[in-house]
Short mmCIF file of C-alpha atoms in Angstrom, two decimals:
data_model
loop_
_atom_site.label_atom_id
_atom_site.label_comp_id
_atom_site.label_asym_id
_atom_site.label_seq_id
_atom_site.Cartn_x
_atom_site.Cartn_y
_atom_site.Cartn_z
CA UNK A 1 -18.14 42.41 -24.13
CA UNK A 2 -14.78 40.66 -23.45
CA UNK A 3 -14.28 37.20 -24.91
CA UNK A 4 -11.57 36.37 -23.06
CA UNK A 5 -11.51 32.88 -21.49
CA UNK A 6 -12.62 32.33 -18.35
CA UNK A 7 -11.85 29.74 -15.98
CA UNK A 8 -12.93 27.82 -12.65
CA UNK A 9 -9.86 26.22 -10.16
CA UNK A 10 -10.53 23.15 -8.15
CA UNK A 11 -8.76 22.89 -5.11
CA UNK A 12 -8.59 19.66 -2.70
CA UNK A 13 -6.25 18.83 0.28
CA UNK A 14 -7.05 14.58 1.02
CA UNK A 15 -7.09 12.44 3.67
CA UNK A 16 -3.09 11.99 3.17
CA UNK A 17 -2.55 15.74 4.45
CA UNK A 18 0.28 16.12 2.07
CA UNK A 19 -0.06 19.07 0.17
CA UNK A 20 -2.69 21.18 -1.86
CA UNK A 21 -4.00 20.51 -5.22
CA UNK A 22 -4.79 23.34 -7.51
CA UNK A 23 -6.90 22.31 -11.03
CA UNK A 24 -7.26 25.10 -13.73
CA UNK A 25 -10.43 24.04 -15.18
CA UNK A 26 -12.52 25.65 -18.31
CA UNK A 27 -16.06 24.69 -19.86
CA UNK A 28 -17.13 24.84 -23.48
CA UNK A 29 -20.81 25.64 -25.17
CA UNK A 30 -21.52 22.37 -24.36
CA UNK A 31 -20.48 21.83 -21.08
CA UNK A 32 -17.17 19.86 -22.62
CA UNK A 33 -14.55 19.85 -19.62
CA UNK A 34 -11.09 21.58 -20.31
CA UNK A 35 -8.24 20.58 -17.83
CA UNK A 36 -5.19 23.40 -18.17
CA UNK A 37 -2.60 23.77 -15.60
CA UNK A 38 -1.78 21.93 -12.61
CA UNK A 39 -0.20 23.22 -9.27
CA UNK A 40 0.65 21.50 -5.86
CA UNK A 41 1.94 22.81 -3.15
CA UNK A 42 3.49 20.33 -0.41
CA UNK A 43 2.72 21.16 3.11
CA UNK A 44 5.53 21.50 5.67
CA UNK A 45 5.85 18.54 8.30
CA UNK A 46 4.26 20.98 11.02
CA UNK A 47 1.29 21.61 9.27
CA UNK A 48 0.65 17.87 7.73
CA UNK A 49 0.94 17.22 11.87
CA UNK A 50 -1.11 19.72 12.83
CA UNK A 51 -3.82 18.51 10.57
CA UNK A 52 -3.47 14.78 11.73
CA UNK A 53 -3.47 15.80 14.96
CA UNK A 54 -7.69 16.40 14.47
CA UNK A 55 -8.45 13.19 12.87
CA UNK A 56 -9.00 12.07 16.20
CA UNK A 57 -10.98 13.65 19.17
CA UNK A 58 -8.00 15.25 21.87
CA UNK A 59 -7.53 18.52 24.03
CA UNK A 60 -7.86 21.88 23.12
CA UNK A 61 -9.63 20.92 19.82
CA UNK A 62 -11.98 24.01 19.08
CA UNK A 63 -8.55 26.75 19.38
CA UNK A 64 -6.86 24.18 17.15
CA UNK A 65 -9.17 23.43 14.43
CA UNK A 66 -10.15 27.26 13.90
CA UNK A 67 -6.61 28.66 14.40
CA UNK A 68 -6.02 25.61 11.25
CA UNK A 69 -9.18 26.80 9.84
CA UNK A 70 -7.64 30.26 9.25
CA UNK A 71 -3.86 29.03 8.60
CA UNK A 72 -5.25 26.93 5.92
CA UNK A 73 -6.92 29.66 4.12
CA UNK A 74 -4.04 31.69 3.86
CA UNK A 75 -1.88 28.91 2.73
CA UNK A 76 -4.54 28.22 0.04
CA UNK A 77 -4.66 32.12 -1.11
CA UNK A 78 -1.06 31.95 -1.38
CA UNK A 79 -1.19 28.46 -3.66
CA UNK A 80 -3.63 30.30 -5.73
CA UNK A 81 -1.61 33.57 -6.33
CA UNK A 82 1.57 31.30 -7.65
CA UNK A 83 -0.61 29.50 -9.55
CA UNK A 84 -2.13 32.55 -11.38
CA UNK A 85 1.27 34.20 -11.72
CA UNK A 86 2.56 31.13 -13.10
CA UNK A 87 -0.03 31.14 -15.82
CA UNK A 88 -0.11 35.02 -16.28
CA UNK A 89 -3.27 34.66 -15.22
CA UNK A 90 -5.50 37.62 -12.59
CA UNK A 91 -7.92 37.14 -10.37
CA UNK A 92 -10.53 38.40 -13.20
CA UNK A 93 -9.66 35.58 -15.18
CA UNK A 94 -11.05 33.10 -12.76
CA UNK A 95 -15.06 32.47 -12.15
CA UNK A 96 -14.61 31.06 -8.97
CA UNK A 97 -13.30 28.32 -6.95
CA UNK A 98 -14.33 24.75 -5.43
CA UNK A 99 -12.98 24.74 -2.51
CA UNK A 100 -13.06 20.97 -1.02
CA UNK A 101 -10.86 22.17 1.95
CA UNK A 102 -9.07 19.96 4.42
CA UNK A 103 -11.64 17.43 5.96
CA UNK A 104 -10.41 16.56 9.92
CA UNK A 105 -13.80 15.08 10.72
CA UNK A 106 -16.62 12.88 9.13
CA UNK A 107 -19.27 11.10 11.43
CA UNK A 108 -21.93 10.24 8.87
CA UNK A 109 -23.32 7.33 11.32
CA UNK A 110 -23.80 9.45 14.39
CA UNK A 111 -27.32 10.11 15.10
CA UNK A 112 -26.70 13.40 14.65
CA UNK A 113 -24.19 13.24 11.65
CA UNK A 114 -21.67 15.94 10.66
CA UNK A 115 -18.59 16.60 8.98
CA UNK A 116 -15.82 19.18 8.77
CA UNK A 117 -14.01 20.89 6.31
CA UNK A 118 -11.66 23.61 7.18
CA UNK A 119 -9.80 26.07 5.18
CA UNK A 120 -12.29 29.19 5.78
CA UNK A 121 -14.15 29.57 2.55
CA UNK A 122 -14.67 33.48 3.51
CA UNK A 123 -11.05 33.87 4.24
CA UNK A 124 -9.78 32.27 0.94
CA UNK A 125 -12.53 34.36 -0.96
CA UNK A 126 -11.46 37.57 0.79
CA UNK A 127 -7.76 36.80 0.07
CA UNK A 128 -7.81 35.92 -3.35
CA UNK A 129 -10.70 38.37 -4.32
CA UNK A 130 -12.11 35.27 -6.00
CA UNK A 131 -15.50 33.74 -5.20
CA UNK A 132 -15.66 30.68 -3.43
CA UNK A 133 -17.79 27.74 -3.77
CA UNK A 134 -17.42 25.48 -0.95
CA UNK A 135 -18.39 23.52 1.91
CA UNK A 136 -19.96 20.69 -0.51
CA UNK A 137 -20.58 18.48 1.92
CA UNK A 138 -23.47 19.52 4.38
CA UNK A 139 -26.53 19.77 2.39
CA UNK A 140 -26.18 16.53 1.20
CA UNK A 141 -26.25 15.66 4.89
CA UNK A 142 -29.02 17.59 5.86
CA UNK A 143 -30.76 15.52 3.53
CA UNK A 144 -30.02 12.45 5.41
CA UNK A 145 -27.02 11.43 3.60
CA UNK A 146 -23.27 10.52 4.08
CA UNK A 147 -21.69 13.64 2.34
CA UNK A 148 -19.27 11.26 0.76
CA UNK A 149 -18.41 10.41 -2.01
CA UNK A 150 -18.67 13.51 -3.57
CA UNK A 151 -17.23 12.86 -6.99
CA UNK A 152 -19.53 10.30 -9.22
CA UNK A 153 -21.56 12.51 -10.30
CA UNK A 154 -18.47 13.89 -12.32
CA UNK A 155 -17.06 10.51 -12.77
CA UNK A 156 -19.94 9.54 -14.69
CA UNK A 157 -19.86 12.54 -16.85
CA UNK A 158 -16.35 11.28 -17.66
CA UNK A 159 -15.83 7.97 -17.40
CA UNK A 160 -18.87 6.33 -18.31
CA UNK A 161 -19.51 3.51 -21.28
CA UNK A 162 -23.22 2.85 -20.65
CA UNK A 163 -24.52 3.27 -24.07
CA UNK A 164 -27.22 6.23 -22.43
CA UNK A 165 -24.09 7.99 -21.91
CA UNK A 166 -21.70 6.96 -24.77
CA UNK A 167 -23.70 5.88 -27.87
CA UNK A 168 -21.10 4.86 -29.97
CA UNK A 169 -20.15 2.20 -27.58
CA UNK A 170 -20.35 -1.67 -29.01
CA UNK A 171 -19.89 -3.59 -26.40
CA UNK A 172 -20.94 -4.01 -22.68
CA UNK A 173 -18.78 -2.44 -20.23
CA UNK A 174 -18.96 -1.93 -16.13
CA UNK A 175 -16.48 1.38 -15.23
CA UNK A 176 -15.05 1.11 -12.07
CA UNK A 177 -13.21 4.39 -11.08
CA UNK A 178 -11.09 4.06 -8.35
CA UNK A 179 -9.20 7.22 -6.10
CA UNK A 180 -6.39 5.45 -3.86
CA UNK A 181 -6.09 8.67 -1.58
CA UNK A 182 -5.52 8.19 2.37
CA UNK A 183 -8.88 6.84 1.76
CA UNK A 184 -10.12 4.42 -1.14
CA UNK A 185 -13.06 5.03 -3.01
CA UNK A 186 -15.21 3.35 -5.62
CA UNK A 187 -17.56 4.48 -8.56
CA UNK A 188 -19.99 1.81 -10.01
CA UNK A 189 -20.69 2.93 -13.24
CA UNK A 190 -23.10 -0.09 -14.92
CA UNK A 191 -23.04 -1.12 -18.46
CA UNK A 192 -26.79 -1.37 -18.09
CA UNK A 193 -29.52 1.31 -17.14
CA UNK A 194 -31.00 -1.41 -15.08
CA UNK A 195 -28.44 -0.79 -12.10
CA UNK A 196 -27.95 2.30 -10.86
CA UNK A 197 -24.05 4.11 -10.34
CA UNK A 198 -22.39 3.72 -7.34
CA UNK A 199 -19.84 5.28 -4.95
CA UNK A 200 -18.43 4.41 -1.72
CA UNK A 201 -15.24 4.33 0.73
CA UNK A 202 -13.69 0.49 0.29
CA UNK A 203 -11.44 1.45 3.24
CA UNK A 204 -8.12 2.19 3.46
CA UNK A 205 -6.12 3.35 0.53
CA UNK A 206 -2.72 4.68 1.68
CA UNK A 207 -3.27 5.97 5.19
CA UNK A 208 -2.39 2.88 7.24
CA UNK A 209 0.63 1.80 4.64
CA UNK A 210 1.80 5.99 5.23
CA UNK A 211 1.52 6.16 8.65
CA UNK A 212 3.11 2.76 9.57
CA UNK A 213 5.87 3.28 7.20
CA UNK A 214 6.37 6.79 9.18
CA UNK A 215 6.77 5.44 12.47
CA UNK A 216 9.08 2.51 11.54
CA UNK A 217 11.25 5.11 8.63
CA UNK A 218 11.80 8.37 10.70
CA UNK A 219 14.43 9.83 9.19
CA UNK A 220 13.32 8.71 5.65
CA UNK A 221 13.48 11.38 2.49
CA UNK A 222 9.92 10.90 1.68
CA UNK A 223 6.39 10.36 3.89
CA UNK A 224 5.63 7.44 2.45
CA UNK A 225 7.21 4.07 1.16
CA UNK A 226 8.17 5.03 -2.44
CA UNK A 227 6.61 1.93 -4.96
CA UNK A 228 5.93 0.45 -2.47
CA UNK A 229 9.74 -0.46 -1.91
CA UNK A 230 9.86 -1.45 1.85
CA UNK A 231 6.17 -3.37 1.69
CA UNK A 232 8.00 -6.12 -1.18
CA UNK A 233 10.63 -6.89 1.06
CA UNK A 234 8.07 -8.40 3.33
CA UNK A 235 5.31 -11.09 3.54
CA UNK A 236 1.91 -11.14 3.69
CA UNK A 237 0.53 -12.33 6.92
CA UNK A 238 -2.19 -14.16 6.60
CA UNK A 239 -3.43 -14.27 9.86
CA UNK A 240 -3.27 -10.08 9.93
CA UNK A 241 -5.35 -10.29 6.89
CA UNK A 242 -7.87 -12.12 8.35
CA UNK A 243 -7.79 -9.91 11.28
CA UNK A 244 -7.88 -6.47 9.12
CA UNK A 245 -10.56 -7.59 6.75
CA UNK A 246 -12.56 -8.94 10.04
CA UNK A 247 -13.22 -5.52 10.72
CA UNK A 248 -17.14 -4.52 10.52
CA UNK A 249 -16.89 -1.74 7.97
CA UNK A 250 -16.57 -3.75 5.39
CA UNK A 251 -19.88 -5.79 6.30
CA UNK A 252 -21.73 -2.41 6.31
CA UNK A 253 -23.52 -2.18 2.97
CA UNK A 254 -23.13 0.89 0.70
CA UNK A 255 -23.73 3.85 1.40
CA UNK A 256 -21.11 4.15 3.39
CA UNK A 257 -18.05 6.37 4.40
CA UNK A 258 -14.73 6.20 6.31
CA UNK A 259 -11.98 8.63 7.45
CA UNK A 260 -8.53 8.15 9.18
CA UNK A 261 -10.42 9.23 12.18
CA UNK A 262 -11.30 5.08 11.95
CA UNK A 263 -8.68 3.97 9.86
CA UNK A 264 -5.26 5.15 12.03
CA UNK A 265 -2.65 3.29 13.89
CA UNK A 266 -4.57 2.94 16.95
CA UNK A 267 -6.75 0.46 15.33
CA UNK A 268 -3.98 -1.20 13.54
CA UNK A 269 -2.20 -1.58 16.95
CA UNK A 270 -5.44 -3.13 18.15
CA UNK A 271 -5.45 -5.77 15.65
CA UNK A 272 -1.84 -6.15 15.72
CA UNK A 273 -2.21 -7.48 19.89
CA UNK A 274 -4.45 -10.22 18.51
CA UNK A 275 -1.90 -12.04 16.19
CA UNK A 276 1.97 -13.42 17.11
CA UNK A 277 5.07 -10.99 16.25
CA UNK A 278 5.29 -9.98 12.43
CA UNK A 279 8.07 -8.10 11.78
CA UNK A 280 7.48 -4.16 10.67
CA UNK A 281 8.54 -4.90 6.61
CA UNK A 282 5.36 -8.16 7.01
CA UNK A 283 3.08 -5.80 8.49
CA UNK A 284 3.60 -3.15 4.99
CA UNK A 285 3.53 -5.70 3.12
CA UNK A 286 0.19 -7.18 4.26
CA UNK A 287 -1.38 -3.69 4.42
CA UNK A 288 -0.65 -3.57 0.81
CA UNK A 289 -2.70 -6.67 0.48
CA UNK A 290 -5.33 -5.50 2.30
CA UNK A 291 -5.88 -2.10 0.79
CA UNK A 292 -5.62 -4.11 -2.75
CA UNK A 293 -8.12 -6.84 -1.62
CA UNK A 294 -10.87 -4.41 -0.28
CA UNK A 295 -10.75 -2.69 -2.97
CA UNK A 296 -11.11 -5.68 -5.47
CA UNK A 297 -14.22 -7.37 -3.39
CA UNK A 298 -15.95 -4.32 -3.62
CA UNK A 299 -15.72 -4.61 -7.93
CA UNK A 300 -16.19 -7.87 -7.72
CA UNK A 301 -19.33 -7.49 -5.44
CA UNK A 302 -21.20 -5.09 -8.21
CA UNK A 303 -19.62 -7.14 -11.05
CA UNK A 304 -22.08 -9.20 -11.18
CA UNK A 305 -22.54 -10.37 -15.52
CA UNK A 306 -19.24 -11.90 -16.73
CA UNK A 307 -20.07 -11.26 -20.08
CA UNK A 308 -19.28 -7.50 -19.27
CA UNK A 309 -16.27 -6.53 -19.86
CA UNK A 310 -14.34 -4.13 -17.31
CA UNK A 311 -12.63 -1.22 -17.48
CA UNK A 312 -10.73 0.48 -13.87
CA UNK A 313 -9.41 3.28 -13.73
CA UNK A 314 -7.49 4.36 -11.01
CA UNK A 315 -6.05 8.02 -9.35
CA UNK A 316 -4.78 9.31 -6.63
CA UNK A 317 -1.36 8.70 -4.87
CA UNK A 318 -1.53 5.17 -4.93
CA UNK A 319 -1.42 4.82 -8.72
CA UNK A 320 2.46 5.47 -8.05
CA UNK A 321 3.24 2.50 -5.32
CA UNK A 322 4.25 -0.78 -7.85
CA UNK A 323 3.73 -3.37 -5.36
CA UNK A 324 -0.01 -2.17 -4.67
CA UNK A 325 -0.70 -1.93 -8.36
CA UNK A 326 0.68 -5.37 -8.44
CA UNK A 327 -0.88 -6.74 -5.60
CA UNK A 328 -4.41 -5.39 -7.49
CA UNK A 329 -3.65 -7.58 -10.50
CA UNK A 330 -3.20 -10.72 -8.71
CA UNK A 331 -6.35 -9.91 -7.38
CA UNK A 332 -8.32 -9.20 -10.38
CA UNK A 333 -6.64 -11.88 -12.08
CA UNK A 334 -8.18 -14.27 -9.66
CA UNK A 335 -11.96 -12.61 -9.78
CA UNK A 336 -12.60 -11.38 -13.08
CA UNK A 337 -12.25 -13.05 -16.76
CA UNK A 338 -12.19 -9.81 -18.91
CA UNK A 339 -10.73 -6.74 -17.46
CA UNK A 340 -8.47 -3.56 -18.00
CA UNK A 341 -6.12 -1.80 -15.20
CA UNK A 342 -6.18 1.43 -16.30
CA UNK A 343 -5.24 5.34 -15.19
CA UNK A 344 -7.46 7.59 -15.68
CA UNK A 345 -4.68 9.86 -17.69
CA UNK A 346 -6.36 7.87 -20.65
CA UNK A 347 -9.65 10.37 -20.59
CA UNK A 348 -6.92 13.03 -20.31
CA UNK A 349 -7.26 13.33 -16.15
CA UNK A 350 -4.40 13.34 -14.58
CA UNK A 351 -4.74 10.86 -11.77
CA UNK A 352 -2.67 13.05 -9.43
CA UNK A 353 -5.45 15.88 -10.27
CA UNK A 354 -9.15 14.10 -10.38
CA UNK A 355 -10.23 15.36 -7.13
CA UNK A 356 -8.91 18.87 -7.81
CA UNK A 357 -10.66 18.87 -11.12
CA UNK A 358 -13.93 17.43 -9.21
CA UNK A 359 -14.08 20.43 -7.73
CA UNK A 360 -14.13 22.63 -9.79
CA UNK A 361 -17.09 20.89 -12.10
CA UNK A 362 -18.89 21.07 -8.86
CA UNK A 363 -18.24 24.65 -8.58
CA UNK A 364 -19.34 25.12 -12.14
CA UNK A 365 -22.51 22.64 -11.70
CA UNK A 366 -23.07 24.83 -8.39
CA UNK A 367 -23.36 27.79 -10.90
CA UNK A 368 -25.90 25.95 -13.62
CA UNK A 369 -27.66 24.88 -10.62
CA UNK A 370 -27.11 21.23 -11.82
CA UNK A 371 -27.94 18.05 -9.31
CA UNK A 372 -24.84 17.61 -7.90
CA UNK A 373 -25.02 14.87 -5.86
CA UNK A 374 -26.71 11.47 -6.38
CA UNK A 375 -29.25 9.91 -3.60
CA UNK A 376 -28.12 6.13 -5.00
CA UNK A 377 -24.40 7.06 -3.52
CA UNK A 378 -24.73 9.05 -1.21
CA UNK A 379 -27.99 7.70 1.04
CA UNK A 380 -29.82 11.37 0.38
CA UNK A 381 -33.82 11.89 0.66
CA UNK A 382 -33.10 13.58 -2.49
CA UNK A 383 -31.33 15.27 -5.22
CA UNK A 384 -29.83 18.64 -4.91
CA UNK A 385 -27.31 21.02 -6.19
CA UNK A 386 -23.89 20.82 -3.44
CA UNK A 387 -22.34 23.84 -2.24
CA UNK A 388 -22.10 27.22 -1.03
CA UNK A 389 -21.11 31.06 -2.40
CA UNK A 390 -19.34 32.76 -0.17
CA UNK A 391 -18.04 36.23 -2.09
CA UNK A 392 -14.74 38.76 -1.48
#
């Protein structure tokens, strides 16, 4: 019998619709994660349009999505063969892979709630003669829950200091981990057994800042406003604050999830026609704010013992914009005595590559049959393990 290493790949395309994100993941004896390689692929302006352009209901959508559904597959093979020729790596070598796909629609509060995920698991599996673990999602919301977040299950296998998962820590600490994708989400890991871990959208991460900076820097180098650059030449508004942070998703108690099918320039327009002129570099500038200060209330809401000490870690593409990171400290600074801003590169996960390597623990926990999602985050009747084998 070979003993030749064997691996899982992760593989998640956000809310940002920039690119794909390809994790090369092993697991030890004792379930002891392994993080390898790396690979992203940028997608080309058509396609990161094409996938925008269902965020939001509009004509011909059913041709579109599944035409995207198929494209997307393909493109993902493709990532997956350079990958594995980079690392002289075959298709043998690999067990299987989470496939998170490219979600264009979440609607966790309709009556009859759904989301979607596309990047055809059976295509990708036929393509890569790999098998695919995928559409994570849905049986989580059969079970009456929000299918989102997904990831603090793993975060807590991770990231946690409660002294039930890390014995050999001293002192009291609450882990926040926080993703700043298009989206911005939270994990609630306690210090104490007496509260339970948990996860939720805070709103927007870097969708609004992207998309604004997009329309008002067209002919721009990059998609995005590059540390935040552009946003510190302005001022915060505060009477757009107050208008943003009005909004009712952020009364909504947890569980609770968001998409840029809420969070888009539409409804920034909308709040924009209820305050006097701010210039575009003011309006950055106090979407920074906002992103920073949603995301602060909602640690400040769970941290609720002073004596704790706490420890955030942050990933995702907004670890890279200065002014937000700055704009998170002044925050903290004003909420919380004893704290730490950290990435989560300090546990060795690359915070461009948590969500990639999410996946494929969830592909491996799909495989030990492990409870993969947790009822306290997600709203769920019950525990259960996520996903779904679909085979070349």
């Amino acid at each position: 019998m070979s003993n030749k290493q064997k691996y899982y790949i992760g593989l998640m395309s956000g809310t940002s619709a920039d690119g794909i994100d390809l994790a090369l993941v092993s697991f030890e004896r004792n379930h002891k994660l392994r993080h390898h390689a790396s690979y992203y692929q940028p997608y080309s302006n058509e396609i990161a349009e094409q996938i925008k352009s269902l965020y939001r209901p509009n004509a011909n959508e059913i041709d579109r999505a599944f035409t995207l559904d198929v494209a997307l597959a393909k493109l993902f093979s493709r990532a997956i063969h350079d990958f594995l020729a980079q690392q002289h790596l075959t298709h043998a070598d690999i067990i299987a892979l989470g496939n998170h796909g490219q979600t264009i629609r979440h609607r966790p509060l309709n009556t009859n709630a759904f989301t979607l995920q596309i990047g055809c698991c059976q295509t990708l599996a036929t393509l890569t003669n790999i098998r695919v673990i995928g559409q994570f999602r849905r049986k989580d919301m059969a079970l009456g829950g929000q299918g989102a977040p997904l990831v603090p299950a793993f975060h807590q296998t991770i990231f946690s200091e409660n002294k039930t998962h890390n014995p050999s820590s001293k002192n009291a600490i609450d882990v926040f981990v926080v993703n700043i994708g298009g989206i911005a989400n939270l994990t609630f890991l306690p210090a104490q057994d007496t509260f339970k871990t948990l996860g939720y959208d805070t709103g927007p991460g870097n969708a609004l800042m992207d998309d604004w900076f997009q329309l008002h820097n067209p002919d721009s180098t990059f998609k995005y406003d590059k540390n935040g650059n552009w946003a510190a030449t302005g001022i915060i508004n505060d009477e757009l604050l107050h208008q943003l942070l009005s909004d009712n998703y952020f009364k909504l108690p947890a569980p609770k999830s968001t998409g840029r099918e809420y969070f888009h320039l539409p409804w920034l327009q909308k709040q924009l026609n209820n305050v006097a002129h701010i210039s575009s570099q003011d309006v950055q500038a106090t979407l920074t704010a906002f992103t920073a200060i949603t995301i602060v209330n909602a640690i400040t809401q769970h941290h609720l013992d002073n004596t704790n000490m706490v420890k955030i870690y942050l990933c995702g593409g907004g670890t890279h914009n200065k002014d937000l990171k700055n704009q998170l400290n002044q925050q903290l600074e004003k909420q919380i005595t004893n704290y730490e801003l950290l990435l989560t590169n300090q546990k060795d996960i690359d915070v461009d590559q948590l969500e990639a390597i999410a996946f494929a623990w969830l592909a491996f926990a799909y495989d030990k049959k492990f409870l993969s999602n947790m009822p306290a985050v997600t709203g769920a009747s019950k525990g259960c393990t996520l996903g779904t084998e679909f085979l070349p």
